[in-house]
PDB file of C-alpha atoms in Angstrom:
ATOM      1  CA  THR A  26       0.000   0.000   0.000  1.00  0.00           C
ATOM      2  CA  PRO A  27       1.204   3.574  -0.642  1.00  0.00           C
ATOM      3  CA  GLU A  28       2.734   5.679   2.094  1.00  0.00           C
ATOM      4  CA  ALA A  29       0.845   8.867   1.216  1.00  0.00           C
ATOM      5  CA  PHE A  30      -1.221  10.536  -1.470  1.00  0.00           C
ATOM      6  CA  GLU A  31      -3.245  13.699  -1.885  1.00  0.00           C
ATOM      7  CA  LEU A  32      -5.497  14.659  -4.777  1.00  0.00           C
ATOM      8  CA  ASN A  33      -7.423  17.897  -5.131  1.00  0.00           C
ATOM      9  CA  LEU A  34      -9.467  18.422  -8.282  1.00  0.00           C
ATOM     10  CA  LEU A  35     -11.672  21.344  -9.289  1.00  0.00           C
ATOM     11  CA  ILE A  36     -13.622  21.623 -12.544  1.00  0.00           C
ATOM     12  CA  VAL A  37     -15.406  24.910 -13.120  1.00  0.00           C
ATOM     13  CA  ASN A  38     -15.891  27.370 -15.957  1.00  0.00           C
ATOM     14  CA  GLU A  39     -13.722  30.480 -15.850  1.00  0.00           C
ATOM     15  CA  ASN A  40     -16.810  32.635 -15.344  1.00  0.00           C
ATOM     16  CA  GLY A  41     -17.894  30.473 -12.403  1.00  0.00           C
ATOM     17  CA  PHE A  42     -21.406  29.581 -13.543  1.00  0.00           C
ATOM     18  CA  SER A  43     -21.554  28.351 -17.173  1.00  0.00           C
ATOM     19  CA  PRO A  44     -21.783  24.540 -17.630  1.00  0.00           C
ATOM     20  CA  VAL A  45     -18.689  22.484 -18.391  1.00  0.00           C
ATOM     21  CA  GLN A  46     -18.902  19.309 -20.497  1.00  0.00           C
ATOM     22  CA  LEU A  47     -16.843  16.480 -18.996  1.00  0.00           C
ATOM     23  CA  PRO A  48     -14.333  15.101 -21.544  1.00  0.00           C
ATOM     24  CA  GLY A  49     -15.536  12.093 -23.515  1.00  0.00           C
ATOM     25  CA  THR A  50     -19.078  12.258 -22.130  1.00  0.00           C
ATOM     26  CA  THR A  51     -22.431  13.971 -22.686  1.00  0.00           C
ATOM     27  CA  VAL A  52     -22.431  15.100 -19.047  1.00  0.00           C
ATOM     28  CA  ASN A  53     -22.480  18.817 -18.270  1.00  0.00           C
ATOM     29  CA  VAL A  54     -21.784  20.147 -14.778  1.00  0.00           C
ATOM     30  CA  THR A  55     -21.653  23.586 -13.235  1.00  0.00           C
ATOM     31  CA  LYS A  56     -18.900  22.617 -10.801  1.00  0.00           C
ATOM     32  CA  ALA A  57     -17.083  19.459  -9.728  1.00  0.00           C
ATOM     33  CA  GLN A  58     -14.741  19.165  -6.773  1.00  0.00           C
ATOM     34  CA  LEU A  59     -12.855  16.154  -5.380  1.00  0.00           C
ATOM     35  CA  ASN A  60     -10.509  15.804  -2.411  1.00  0.00           C
ATOM     36  CA  LEU A  61      -8.672  12.566  -1.573  1.00  0.00           C
ATOM     37  CA  ASP A  62      -6.176  12.379   1.286  1.00  0.00           C
ATOM     38  CA  PHE A  63      -3.986   9.736   2.983  1.00  0.00           C
ATOM     39  CA  ASP A  64      -0.732   9.991   4.933  1.00  0.00           C
ATOM     40  CA  ARG A  65       0.531   6.900   6.757  1.00  0.00           C
ATOM     41  CA  THR A  66       3.056   8.972   8.704  1.00  0.00           C
ATOM     42  CA  GLN A  67       0.082  10.611  10.437  1.00  0.00           C
ATOM     43  CA  SER A  68      -2.413   7.713  10.607  1.00  0.00           C
ATOM     44  CA  GLN A  69      -4.007   4.952   8.546  1.00  0.00           C
ATOM     45  CA  ALA A  70      -7.100   7.096   7.913  1.00  0.00           C
ATOM     46  CA  VAL A  71      -8.135   7.812   4.317  1.00  0.00           C
ATOM     47  CA  SER A  72     -10.808  10.314   3.331  1.00  0.00           C
ATOM     48  CA  LEU A  73     -12.658  11.104   0.130  1.00  0.00           C
ATOM     49  CA  ALA A  74     -15.060  13.963  -0.531  1.00  0.00           C
ATOM     50  CA  ALA A  75     -16.615  14.756  -3.900  1.00  0.00           C
ATOM     51  CA  GLU A  76     -19.376  17.157  -4.862  1.00  0.00           C
ATOM     52  CA  ILE A  77     -20.820  17.940  -8.275  1.00  0.00           C
ATOM     53  CA  ASP A  78     -23.263  20.793  -8.818  1.00  0.00           C
ATOM     54  CA  ARG A  79     -25.994  20.807 -11.463  1.00  0.00           C
ATOM     55  CA  VAL A  80     -25.460  17.597 -13.431  1.00  0.00           C
ATOM     56  CA  VAL A  81     -27.254  17.512 -16.793  1.00  0.00           C
ATOM     57  CA  THR A  82     -27.143  14.476 -19.091  1.00  0.00           C
ATOM     58  CA  GLU A  83     -29.505  12.771 -21.529  1.00  0.00           C
ATOM     59  CA  GLY A  84     -32.519  14.755 -20.355  1.00  0.00           C
ATOM     60  CA  ILE A  85     -31.869  14.129 -16.649  1.00  0.00           C
ATOM     61  CA  VAL A  86     -31.003  16.920 -14.222  1.00  0.00           C
ATOM     62  CA  ILE A  87     -29.501  16.422 -10.742  1.00  0.00           C
ATOM     63  CA  ASN A  88     -29.041  19.532  -8.651  1.00  0.00           C
ATOM     64  CA  ALA A  89     -26.187  18.041  -6.630  1.00  0.00           C
ATOM     65  CA  LEU A  90     -24.226  14.793  -6.294  1.00  0.00           C
ATOM     66  CA  LYS A  91     -22.325  14.282  -3.040  1.00  0.00           C
ATOM     67  CA  LEU A  92     -19.962  11.432  -2.121  1.00  0.00           C
ATOM     68  CA  MET A  93     -18.303  11.084   1.283  1.00  0.00           C
ATOM     69  CA  SER A  94     -16.069   8.283   2.498  1.00  0.00           C
ATOM     70  CA  ASN A  95     -13.923   7.847   5.604  1.00  0.00           C
ATOM     71  CA  GLY A  96     -11.969   4.705   6.264  1.00  0.00           C
ATOM     72  CA  VAL A  97      -8.743   2.933   7.125  1.00  0.00           C
ATOM     73  CA  LEU A  98      -6.094   1.856   4.610  1.00  0.00           C
ATOM     74  CA  SER A  99      -4.210  -1.009   6.208  1.00  0.00           C
ATOM     75  CA  PRO A 100      -0.816  -2.525   5.265  1.00  0.00           C
ATOM     76  CA  SER A 101      -2.245  -5.945   6.155  1.00  0.00           C
ATOM     77  CA  ALA A 102      -2.422  -8.466   3.342  1.00  0.00           C
ATOM     78  CA  ASP A 103      -5.909  -9.582   4.386  1.00  0.00           C
ATOM     79  CA  THR A 104      -7.988  -6.422   4.515  1.00  0.00           C
ATOM     80  CA  ALA A 105      -6.549  -3.492   2.602  1.00  0.00           C
ATOM     81  CA  LEU A 106      -9.402  -1.032   3.047  1.00  0.00           C
ATOM     82  CA  THR A 107     -12.449  -0.571   5.244  1.00  0.00           C
ATOM     83  CA  ALA A 108     -14.592   2.510   4.793  1.00  0.00           C
ATOM     84  CA  GLN A 109     -18.001   4.039   5.312  1.00  0.00           C
ATOM     85  CA  LEU A 110     -19.644   5.366   2.155  1.00  0.00           C
ATOM     86  CA  SER A 111     -22.348   7.987   1.752  1.00  0.00           C
ATOM     87  CA  LEU A 112     -23.790   9.037  -1.610  1.00  0.00           C
ATOM     88  CA  GLU A 113     -26.538  11.588  -2.220  1.00  0.00           C
ATOM     89  CA  ALA A 114     -28.311  12.527  -5.461  1.00  0.00           C
ATOM     90  CA  LEU A 115     -30.351  15.624  -4.679  1.00  0.00           C
ATOM     91  CA  GLY A 116     -33.115  17.183  -6.736  1.00  0.00           C
ATOM     92  CA  LEU A 117     -33.280  14.668  -9.586  1.00  0.00           C
ATOM     93  CA  SER A 118     -35.745  15.488 -12.369  1.00  0.00           C
ATOM     94  CA  ALA A 119     -36.371  14.771 -16.042  1.00  0.00           C
ATOM     95  CA  PRO A 120     -38.075  17.849 -17.505  1.00  0.00           C
ATOM     96  CA  ASN A 121     -39.131  15.999 -20.671  1.00  0.00           C
ATOM     97  CA  ASP A 122     -39.951  12.619 -19.096  1.00  0.00           C
ATOM     98  CA  ALA A 123     -42.770  12.617 -16.563  1.00  0.00           C
ATOM     99  CA  GLY A 124     -42.312   8.883 -15.952  1.00  0.00           C
ATOM    100  CA  ILE A 125     -38.746   9.227 -14.674  1.00  0.00           C
ATOM    101  CA  THR A 126     -39.658  12.275 -12.600  1.00  0.00           C
ATOM    102  CA  SER A 127     -42.627  10.487 -11.013  1.00  0.00           C
ATOM    103  CA  ALA A 128     -40.592   7.369 -10.198  1.00  0.00           C
ATOM    104  CA  PHE A 129     -37.234   8.833  -9.181  1.00  0.00           C
ATOM    105  CA  GLY A 130     -37.683  12.594  -8.911  1.00  0.00           C
ATOM    106  CA  GLY A 131     -36.425  14.138  -5.683  1.00  0.00           C
ATOM    107  CA  ASP A 132     -33.644  13.054  -3.336  1.00  0.00           C
ATOM    108  CA  THR A 133     -31.976   9.636  -3.136  1.00  0.00           C
ATOM    109  CA  ARG A 134     -29.441   8.604  -0.488  1.00  0.00           C
ATOM    110  CA  LEU A 135     -27.214   5.546  -0.192  1.00  0.00           C
ATOM    111  CA  THR A 136     -25.001   4.457   2.701  1.00  0.00           C
ATOM    112  CA  SER A 137     -22.845   1.352   3.036  1.00  0.00           C
ATOM    113  CA  ASN A 138     -19.726  -0.158   4.592  1.00  0.00           C
ATOM    114  CA  LEU A 139     -16.998  -1.063   2.105  1.00  0.00           C
ATOM    115  CA  THR A 140     -14.371  -3.748   2.608  1.00  0.00           C
ATOM    116  CA  ALA A 141     -11.593  -4.462   0.100  1.00  0.00           C
ATOM    117  CA  GLN A 142      -9.272  -7.428   0.535  1.00  0.00           C
ATOM    118  CA  SER A 143      -5.941  -7.035  -1.249  1.00  0.00           C
ATOM    119  CA  PHE A 144      -7.792  -4.708  -3.652  1.00  0.00           C
ATOM    120  CA  SER A 145      -9.155  -7.745  -5.522  1.00  0.00           C
ATOM    121  CA  GLU A 146     -12.184  -8.708  -3.418  1.00  0.00           C
ATOM    122  CA  PHE A 147     -14.807  -6.085  -2.605  1.00  0.00           C
ATOM    123  CA  SER A 148     -17.940  -6.137  -0.517  1.00  0.00           C
ATOM    124  CA  LEU A 149     -20.630  -3.640   0.398  1.00  0.00           C
ATOM    125  CA  GLN A 150     -22.310  -4.477   3.683  1.00  0.00           C
ATOM    126  CA  ASP A 151     -25.222  -2.799   5.470  1.00  0.00           C
ATOM    127  CA  LEU A 152     -26.216  -1.156   2.203  1.00  0.00           C
ATOM    128  CA  ARG A 153     -29.178   1.186   2.647  1.00  0.00           C
ATOM    129  CA  LEU A 154     -30.874   3.013  -0.198  1.00  0.00           C
ATOM    130  CA  SER A 155     -33.713   5.461   0.353  1.00  0.00           C
ATOM    131  CA  GLY A 156     -35.465   7.193  -2.504  1.00  0.00           C
ATOM    132  CA  PRO A 157     -38.582   9.280  -2.993  1.00  0.00           C
ATOM    133  CA  ASN A 158     -40.768   6.196  -3.575  1.00  0.00           C
ATOM    134  CA  GLY A 159     -39.095   3.299  -1.804  1.00  0.00           C
ATOM    135  CA  THR A 160     -36.263   1.857   0.243  1.00  0.00           C
ATOM    136  CA  ALA A 161     -33.821  -1.016  -0.154  1.00  0.00           C
ATOM    137  CA  THR A 162     -31.303  -2.745   2.099  1.00  0.00           C
ATOM    138  CA  GLY A 163     -28.803  -5.473   1.362  1.00  0.00           C
ATOM    139  CA  GLU A 164     -25.237  -6.431   0.506  1.00  0.00           C
ATOM    140  CA  PHE A 165     -23.023  -6.959  -2.536  1.00  0.00           C
ATOM    141  CA  GLU A 166     -19.785  -8.891  -3.022  1.00  0.00           C
ATOM    142  CA  ILE A 167     -17.381  -9.406  -5.910  1.00  0.00           C
ATOM    143  CA  ALA A 168     -14.316 -11.643  -5.982  1.00  0.00           C
ATOM    144  CA  PRO A 169     -11.964 -13.050  -8.660  1.00  0.00           C
ATOM    145  CA  ARG A 170     -11.734 -16.753  -9.469  1.00  0.00           C
ATOM    146  CA  LYS A 171      -9.265 -17.765 -12.169  1.00  0.00           C
ATOM    147  CA  ASP A 172     -10.326 -15.770 -15.241  1.00  0.00           C
ATOM    148  CA  GLN A 173     -13.780 -14.841 -13.931  1.00  0.00           C
ATOM    149  CA  LEU A 174     -15.371 -12.519 -11.422  1.00  0.00           C
ATOM    150  CA  ILE A 175     -17.886 -13.969  -8.993  1.00  0.00           C
ATOM    151  CA  SER A 176     -20.499 -11.490  -7.845  1.00  0.00           C
ATOM    152  CA  THR A 177     -23.398 -11.933  -5.437  1.00  0.00           C
ATOM    153  CA  ALA A 178     -26.076  -9.517  -4.316  1.00  0.00           C
ATOM    154  CA  SER A 179     -28.935  -9.690  -1.854  1.00  0.00           C
ATOM    155  CA  LEU A 180     -31.556  -6.953  -1.559  1.00  0.00           C
ATOM    156  CA  GLU A 181     -34.740  -6.311   0.386  1.00  0.00           C
ATOM    157  CA  THR A 182     -36.939  -3.624  -1.124  1.00  0.00           C
ATOM    158  CA  ASP A 183     -40.107  -1.883  -0.023  1.00  0.00           C
ATOM    159  CA  ILE A 184     -42.253   0.177  -2.414  1.00  0.00           C
ATOM    160  CA  PRO A 185     -45.358   1.542  -0.673  1.00  0.00           C
ATOM    161  CA  GLU A 186     -46.831   3.253  -3.752  1.00  0.00           C
ATOM    162  CA  LEU A 187     -46.395   1.403  -7.054  1.00  0.00           C
ATOM    163  CA  ALA A 188     -48.491   4.092  -8.744  1.00  0.00           C
ATOM    164  CA  SER A 189     -45.373   6.280  -8.781  1.00  0.00           C
ATOM    165  CA  PHE A 190     -43.883   3.895 -11.368  1.00  0.00           C
ATOM    166  CA  ALA A 191     -47.024   3.567 -13.505  1.00  0.00           C
ATOM    167  CA  GLU A 192     -46.096   6.045 -16.218  1.00  0.00           C
ATOM    168  CA  LEU A 193     -42.533   4.770 -16.441  1.00  0.00           C
ATOM    169  CA  ALA A 194     -43.787   1.180 -16.799  1.00  0.00           C
ATOM    170  CA  GLY A 195     -46.553   2.134 -19.219  1.00  0.00           C
ATOM    171  CA  LEU A 196     -49.129   0.390 -17.017  1.00  0.00           C
ATOM    172  CA  SER A 197     -52.087   1.390 -14.896  1.00  0.00           C
ATOM    173  CA  LEU A 198     -50.169   0.316 -11.822  1.00  0.00           C
ATOM    174  CA  ASP A 199     -51.181   0.596  -8.173  1.00  0.00           C
ATOM    175  CA  GLY A 200     -50.633  -1.086  -4.816  1.00  0.00           C
ATOM    176  CA  ALA A 201     -47.629  -1.861  -2.636  1.00  0.00           C
ATOM    177  CA  LEU A 202     -44.744  -4.330  -2.922  1.00  0.00           C
ATOM    178  CA  ASN A 203     -42.195  -5.814  -0.545  1.00  0.00           C
ATOM    179  CA  ALA A 204     -39.648  -8.098  -2.235  1.00  0.00           C
ATOM    180  CA  SER A 205     -36.366  -9.956  -1.756  1.00  0.00           C
ATOM    181  CA  LEU A 206     -33.885 -10.357  -4.603  1.00  0.00           C
ATOM    182  CA  ASP A 207     -30.845 -12.652  -4.654  1.00  0.00           C
ATOM    183  CA  VAL A 208     -28.437 -12.696  -7.597  1.00  0.00           C
ATOM    184  CA  SER A 209     -25.305 -14.737  -8.217  1.00  0.00           C
ATOM    185  CA  ALA A 210     -23.266 -14.346 -11.400  1.00  0.00           C
ATOM    186  CA  GLU A 211     -19.965 -15.389 -12.934  1.00  0.00           C
ATOM    187  CA  VAL A 212     -18.658 -13.012 -15.595  1.00  0.00           C
ATOM    188  CA  PRO A 213     -17.759 -13.198 -18.340  1.00  0.00           C
ATOM    189  CA  GLY A 214     -19.731 -16.104 -19.784  1.00  0.00           C
ATOM    190  CA  GLY A 215     -20.468 -18.035 -16.606  1.00  0.00           C
ATOM    191  CA  SER A 216     -23.506 -18.994 -14.572  1.00  0.00           C
ATOM    192  CA  LEU A 217     -26.340 -16.732 -13.507  1.00  0.00           C
ATOM    193  CA  ALA A 218     -28.930 -17.378 -10.815  1.00  0.00           C
ATOM    194  CA  VAL A 219     -31.745 -15.027  -9.861  1.00  0.00           C
ATOM    195  CA  SER A 220     -34.292 -15.563  -7.108  1.00  0.00           C
ATOM    196  CA  LEU A 221     -37.139 -13.126  -6.455  1.00  0.00           C
ATOM    197  CA  SER A 222     -39.779 -13.478  -3.781  1.00  0.00           C
ATOM    198  CA  GLY A 223     -42.168 -10.951  -2.349  1.00  0.00           C
ATOM    199  CA  ARG A 224     -45.579  -9.920  -1.185  1.00  0.00           C
ATOM    200  CA  SER A 225     -47.932  -7.418  -2.789  1.00  0.00           C
ATOM    201  CA  GLN A 226     -50.942  -5.617  -1.341  1.00  0.00           C
ATOM    202  CA  ASP A 227     -53.844  -4.040  -3.280  1.00  0.00           C
ATOM    203  CA  LEU A 228     -52.008  -4.789  -6.531  1.00  0.00           C
ATOM    204  CA  ASP A 229     -53.691  -3.417  -9.659  1.00  0.00           C
ATOM    205  CA  ILE A 230     -52.181  -3.650 -13.152  1.00  0.00           C
ATOM    206  CA  GLY A 231     -55.100  -2.139 -15.010  1.00  0.00           C
ATOM    207  CA  VAL A 232     -56.747  -5.438 -16.019  1.00  0.00           C
ATOM    208  CA  PRO A 233     -60.214  -5.537 -14.382  1.00  0.00           C
ATOM    209  CA  GLN A 234     -60.464  -9.317 -14.687  1.00  0.00           C
ATOM    210  CA  LEU A 235     -57.311  -9.753 -12.574  1.00  0.00           C
ATOM    211  CA  THR A 236     -58.099  -7.167  -9.903  1.00  0.00           C
ATOM    212  CA  PRO A 237     -60.061  -9.592  -7.638  1.00  0.00           C
ATOM    213  CA  VAL A 238     -57.144 -12.037  -7.826  1.00  0.00           C
ATOM    214  CA  LEU A 239     -54.280  -9.579  -7.308  1.00  0.00           C
ATOM    215  CA  SER A 240     -55.884  -7.138  -4.867  1.00  0.00           C
ATOM    216  CA  PRO A 241     -55.667  -9.335  -1.718  1.00  0.00           C
ATOM    217  CA  PRO A 242     -52.210  -9.930  -0.203  1.00  0.00           C
ATOM    218  CA  THR A 243     -50.384 -11.991  -2.833  1.00  0.00           C
ATOM    219  CA  GLU A 244     -47.179 -14.013  -2.600  1.00  0.00           C
ATOM    220  CA  LEU A 245     -44.833 -13.689  -5.565  1.00  0.00           C
ATOM    221  CA  ALA A 246     -41.956 -16.021  -6.513  1.00  0.00           C
ATOM    222  CA  LEU A 247     -39.567 -16.191  -9.461  1.00  0.00           C
ATOM    223  CA  GLN A 248     -36.428 -18.234 -10.051  1.00  0.00           C
ATOM    224  CA  PHE A 249     -34.097 -18.198 -13.052  1.00  0.00           C
ATOM    225  CA  SER A 250     -30.767 -19.880 -13.653  1.00  0.00           C
ATOM    226  CA  ARG A 251     -28.310 -20.307 -16.511  1.00  0.00           C
ATOM    227  CA  ASP A 252     -24.998 -22.152 -16.634  1.00  0.00           C
ATOM    228  CA  GLU A 253     -22.685 -21.807 -19.642  1.00  0.00           C
ATOM    229  CA  ASN A 254     -19.730 -23.628 -18.068  1.00  0.00           C
TER     230      ASN A 254
END
């Protein structure tokens, strides 16, 4: 592991307010700032702070993106990095797409604990995502195996108002959903396993004949697997 590093980055137009297009992308920002700091002679603490103002890309506008991380960079061969992550996307909207605005418009926040082992195995634990129309909790791991990457994810999600996603889905959608999702994948070209289970309440998909069946509390289950080895 390195003994010390410091990175300070600022992207802003000379006049201070006109948008700047990030190189090689269609993303325009008003201002972007990043600070990364580590000095083993002082401590094993590492800190990262990034903030981007007024992100505009492909018809989507985000007033502010904020990333904060504080952790420990260890010389140990077992666990190289442990850190707490916090990400905020504030004021998201899609002026020309009412479906995206209805489903995701507003503020979204994500927090998690990151662990990296020898910078080849990564895991996100205690992941918590809260958005304008739902919440999710879970964990994610990725690790190398020969010439493949093995990734697993487990999520619990709660959506109290499915109607918020109706226009985006192109359905007359209503009700509430609580679901668990488990995914395991080997990439490239390996196996894939997906398991989805959940419970809906007052579910309505705009088909009158199905309303009496779907409206009561309903258990949902889906399993899919593929193995190309």
